[in-house]
mmCIF file of C-alpha atoms and ligand atoms in Angstrom:
data_model
loop_
_atom_site.group_PDB
_atom_site.id
_atom_site.type_symbol
_atom_site.label_atom_id
_atom_site.label_comp_id
_atom_site.label_asym_id
_atom_site.label_seq_id
_atom_site.Cartn_x
_atom_site.Cartn_y
_atom_site.Cartn_z
ATOM 1 C CA UNK A 9 11.812 -5.352 32.280
ATOM 2 C CA UNK A 10 12.135 -6.207 28.586
ATOM 3 C CA UNK A 11 12.641 -2.727 27.207
ATOM 4 C CA UNK A 12 10.073 -0.310 25.904
ATOM 5 C CA UNK A 13 7.018 -1.326 23.881
ATOM 6 C CA UNK A 14 7.256 -0.676 20.141
ATOM 7 C CA UNK A 15 3.608 -1.207 19.375
ATOM 8 C CA UNK A 16 0.278 -0.576 20.996
ATOM 9 C CA UNK A 17 -2.135 -3.391 21.741
ATOM 10 C CA UNK A 18 -5.737 -2.243 22.061
ATOM 11 C CA UNK A 19 -7.295 -4.735 24.456
ATOM 12 C CA UNK A 20 -10.839 -3.410 24.582
ATOM 13 C CA UNK A 21 -13.369 -0.621 24.626
ATOM 14 C CA UNK A 22 -15.168 0.075 27.887
ATOM 15 C CA UNK A 23 -17.374 2.726 29.447
ATOM 16 C CA UNK A 24 -15.290 3.691 32.473
ATOM 17 C CA UNK A 25 -11.674 4.263 33.322
ATOM 18 C CA UNK A 26 -11.617 1.685 36.142
ATOM 19 C CA UNK A 27 -12.788 -0.992 33.694
ATOM 20 C CA UNK A 28 -10.045 0.071 31.304
ATOM 21 C CA UNK A 29 -7.336 -0.199 33.945
ATOM 22 C CA UNK A 30 -8.495 -3.686 34.853
ATOM 23 C CA UNK A 31 -7.832 -4.846 31.282
ATOM 24 C CA UNK A 32 -4.232 -3.637 31.106
ATOM 25 C CA UNK A 33 -1.717 -6.383 31.690
ATOM 26 C CA UNK A 34 1.386 -5.708 29.631
ATOM 27 C CA UNK A 35 3.542 -2.732 28.786
ATOM 28 C CA UNK A 36 1.976 -1.017 25.748
ATOM 29 C CA UNK A 37 -1.548 -2.340 26.414
ATOM 30 C CA UNK A 38 -4.290 0.237 25.976
ATOM 31 C CA UNK A 39 -8.055 0.396 26.363
ATOM 32 C CA UNK A 40 -10.455 2.930 24.943
ATOM 33 C CA UNK A 41 -12.965 4.608 27.244
ATOM 34 C CA UNK A 42 -16.065 5.516 25.266
ATOM 35 C CA UNK A 43 -19.425 6.849 26.366
ATOM 36 C CA UNK A 44 -21.160 8.104 23.253
ATOM 37 C CA UNK A 45 -17.876 9.602 22.123
ATOM 38 C CA UNK A 46 -14.248 8.608 22.801
ATOM 39 C CA UNK A 47 -13.335 9.957 26.259
ATOM 40 C CA UNK A 48 -9.815 8.705 26.831
ATOM 41 C CA UNK A 49 -7.186 6.168 25.922
ATOM 42 C CA UNK A 50 -5.891 4.469 29.043
ATOM 43 C CA UNK A 51 -2.463 2.894 28.621
ATOM 44 C CA UNK A 52 0.040 0.878 30.555
ATOM 45 C CA UNK A 53 2.993 3.231 30.103
ATOM 46 C CA UNK A 54 4.978 1.867 27.133
ATOM 47 C CA UNK A 55 8.346 2.548 28.756
ATOM 48 C CA UNK A 56 7.725 -0.250 31.256
ATOM 49 C CA UNK A 57 7.595 1.942 34.375
ATOM 50 C CA UNK A 58 4.293 0.379 35.425
ATOM 51 C CA UNK A 59 2.340 3.632 35.550
ATOM 52 C CA UNK A 60 -1.059 4.049 33.906
ATOM 53 C CA UNK A 61 -1.381 6.884 31.397
ATOM 54 C CA UNK A 62 -4.652 8.585 30.562
ATOM 55 C CA UNK A 63 -4.687 10.351 27.207
ATOM 56 C CA UNK A 64 -7.688 12.688 27.106
ATOM 57 C CA UNK A 65 -9.689 12.475 23.854
ATOM 58 C CA UNK A 66 -12.611 14.692 24.850
ATOM 59 C CA UNK A 67 -12.138 18.398 24.009
ATOM 60 C CA UNK A 68 -14.768 19.278 26.626
ATOM 61 C CA UNK A 69 -12.384 18.047 29.345
ATOM 62 C CA UNK A 70 -9.467 20.300 28.439
ATOM 63 C CA UNK A 71 -6.481 19.694 26.206
ATOM 64 C CA UNK A 72 -7.408 16.749 24.024
ATOM 65 C CA UNK A 73 -5.610 14.485 21.606
ATOM 66 C CA UNK A 74 -7.208 13.364 18.381
ATOM 67 C CA UNK A 75 -7.918 9.645 18.022
ATOM 68 C CA UNK A 76 -8.170 7.964 14.634
ATOM 69 C CA UNK A 77 -9.164 4.300 14.440
ATOM 70 C CA UNK A 78 -9.145 3.767 10.689
ATOM 71 C CA UNK A 79 -8.155 0.397 9.205
ATOM 72 C CA UNK A 80 -8.471 -1.200 12.628
ATOM 73 C CA UNK A 81 -5.358 0.521 13.930
ATOM 74 C CA UNK A 82 -4.939 3.253 16.519
ATOM 75 C CA UNK A 83 -3.425 6.666 15.855
ATOM 76 C CA UNK A 84 -3.277 9.580 18.274
ATOM 77 C CA UNK A 85 -2.209 13.106 17.358
ATOM 78 C CA UNK A 86 -0.129 15.018 18.443
ATOM 79 C CA UNK A 87 2.577 13.142 20.368
ATOM 80 C CA UNK A 88 1.942 12.007 23.933
ATOM 81 C CA UNK A 89 4.281 13.761 26.339
ATOM 82 C CA UNK A 90 4.204 13.293 30.074
ATOM 83 C CA UNK A 91 5.381 16.415 31.833
ATOM 84 C CA UNK A 92 5.641 14.610 35.159
ATOM 85 C CA UNK A 93 6.411 11.070 36.240
ATOM 86 C CA UNK A 94 8.595 9.067 33.859
ATOM 87 C CA UNK A 95 8.518 11.822 31.175
ATOM 88 C CA UNK A 96 7.648 9.405 28.392
ATOM 89 C CA UNK A 97 7.330 11.120 25.018
ATOM 90 C CA UNK A 98 6.127 9.085 22.062
ATOM 91 C CA UNK A 99 4.042 9.045 18.885
ATOM 92 C CA UNK A 100 1.171 6.562 18.323
ATOM 93 C CA UNK A 101 0.821 5.983 14.603
ATOM 94 C CA UNK A 102 -1.044 2.991 13.153
ATOM 95 C CA UNK A 103 -0.363 1.007 16.334
ATOM 96 C CA UNK A 104 3.364 1.798 16.166
ATOM 97 C CA UNK A 105 4.939 3.459 19.203
ATOM 98 C CA UNK A 106 7.688 5.803 18.035
ATOM 99 C CA UNK A 107 9.820 7.209 20.837
ATOM 100 C CA UNK A 108 10.757 10.869 20.641
ATOM 101 C CA UNK A 109 13.906 10.850 22.756
ATOM 102 C CA UNK A 110 14.825 7.822 24.828
ATOM 103 C CA UNK A 111 14.728 4.517 22.866
ATOM 104 C CA UNK A 112 14.484 6.445 19.581
ATOM 105 C CA UNK A 113 17.110 4.330 17.831
ATOM 106 C CA UNK A 114 14.775 1.308 17.802
ATOM 107 C CA UNK A 115 11.862 3.139 16.153
ATOM 108 C CA UNK A 116 10.149 1.405 13.234
ATOM 109 C CA UNK A 117 7.736 3.616 11.298
ATOM 110 C CA UNK A 118 4.481 2.062 10.051
ATOM 111 C CA UNK A 119 3.843 1.511 6.324
ATOM 112 C CA UNK A 120 3.546 4.791 4.426
ATOM 113 C CA UNK A 121 1.970 5.418 1.032
ATOM 114 C CA UNK A 122 3.997 8.096 -0.757
ATOM 115 C CA UNK A 123 1.239 8.546 -3.347
ATOM 116 C CA UNK A 124 -0.538 10.880 -0.870
ATOM 117 C CA UNK A 125 2.163 13.477 -1.493
ATOM 118 C CA UNK A 126 0.435 14.637 -4.690
ATOM 119 C CA UNK A 127 -2.790 15.582 -2.880
ATOM 120 C CA UNK A 128 -0.959 16.915 0.165
ATOM 121 C CA UNK A 129 1.070 19.270 -2.011
ATOM 122 C CA UNK A 130 -2.108 20.460 -3.763
ATOM 123 C CA UNK A 131 -3.645 21.302 -0.379
ATOM 124 C CA UNK A 132 -0.740 23.341 1.020
ATOM 125 C CA UNK A 133 -1.550 27.059 0.725
ATOM 126 C CA UNK A 134 0.799 29.540 -0.949
ATOM 127 C CA UNK A 135 -0.107 32.471 1.285
ATOM 128 C CA UNK A 136 0.029 31.057 4.837
ATOM 129 C CA UNK A 137 1.474 28.200 6.855
ATOM 130 C CA UNK A 138 -0.582 25.038 7.357
ATOM 131 C CA UNK A 139 0.151 22.077 9.601
ATOM 132 C CA UNK A 140 -0.402 18.339 9.487
ATOM 133 C CA UNK A 141 -3.509 18.370 11.710
ATOM 134 C CA UNK A 142 -5.309 20.950 9.571
ATOM 135 C CA UNK A 143 -4.353 19.324 6.280
ATOM 136 C CA UNK A 144 -5.104 15.842 7.586
ATOM 137 C CA UNK A 145 -8.627 16.905 8.508
ATOM 138 C CA UNK A 146 -9.173 18.638 5.172
ATOM 139 C CA UNK A 147 -7.929 15.617 3.201
ATOM 140 C CA UNK A 148 -9.232 12.885 5.541
ATOM 141 C CA UNK A 149 -5.720 11.516 6.025
ATOM 142 C CA UNK A 150 -3.860 10.600 9.203
ATOM 143 C CA UNK A 151 -2.018 13.635 10.558
ATOM 144 C CA UNK A 152 1.203 11.608 10.981
ATOM 145 C CA UNK A 153 1.026 10.494 7.343
ATOM 146 C CA UNK A 154 0.585 14.136 6.318
ATOM 147 C CA UNK A 155 3.459 15.210 8.588
ATOM 148 C CA UNK A 156 5.749 12.717 6.868
ATOM 149 C CA UNK A 157 4.531 13.824 3.425
ATOM 150 C CA UNK A 158 5.257 17.453 4.365
ATOM 151 C CA UNK A 159 8.792 16.611 5.511
ATOM 152 C CA UNK A 160 9.482 14.756 2.275
ATOM 153 C CA UNK A 161 7.984 17.556 0.160
ATOM 154 C CA UNK A 162 10.105 19.997 2.153
ATOM 155 C CA UNK A 163 13.281 18.056 1.473
ATOM 156 C CA UNK A 164 12.467 18.254 -2.250
ATOM 157 C CA UNK A 165 11.823 22.012 -2.081
ATOM 158 C CA UNK A 166 8.114 21.806 -2.934
ATOM 159 C CA UNK A 167 7.055 23.316 0.408
ATOM 160 C CA UNK A 168 8.907 25.425 2.941
ATOM 161 C CA UNK A 169 8.749 24.916 6.688
ATOM 162 C CA UNK A 170 8.128 27.935 8.908
ATOM 163 C CA UNK A 171 10.706 29.104 11.444
ATOM 164 C CA UNK A 172 10.400 29.639 15.181
ATOM 165 C CA UNK A 173 6.807 29.222 16.318
ATOM 166 C CA UNK A 174 5.799 28.269 12.782
ATOM 167 C CA UNK A 175 8.006 25.159 12.822
ATOM 168 C CA UNK A 176 6.053 22.095 11.780
ATOM 169 C CA UNK A 177 3.855 24.177 9.457
ATOM 170 C CA UNK A 178 4.471 24.684 5.781
ATOM 171 C CA UNK A 179 3.552 26.814 2.824
ATOM 172 C CA UNK A 180 3.822 25.966 -0.808
ATOM 173 C CA UNK A 181 6.723 27.283 -2.825
ATOM 174 C CA UNK A 182 5.555 29.332 -5.820
ATOM 175 C CA UNK A 183 6.028 27.548 -9.106
ATOM 176 C CA UNK A 184 5.759 24.077 -7.559
HETATM 177 ZN ZN1 LIG B 229 6.501 5.410 32.084
#
């Protein structure tokens, strides 16, 4: 084993899960299952354990992740967290695999354009908390890009993060 994968390699788009599994050779390989709409992202677990992960993308089949394929890269939101098995927990962001606990020290974030922070700040409400998924949809930006923008705006005091259950959501600070 050569350590965990740090990037995702999309090896194909197929109609059925069995066809997807047949394409996966290396740790971090993934294939998209699509029939009319994206159904799932099938991955060779990026931690190297050899298991196959199925990330559901179809809201009709229960809890679903959001897939974004812009600029020929793959992003999935929110983070992928396996409750059972090897307990892998990672973020897929522009083909980068960012580990959330184990292996975290080797994370390399994808390129980020700080100029989005102007429009993100404009979109944060004053009177309620809003999160990266909601704002990303409203602004047509990747949720992980918006999440980073919100953290940076928060560290400058332009927005304030909620506490407790509202963690990860933000409202705008009056006067900013
Ligand atoms: Zn694993």
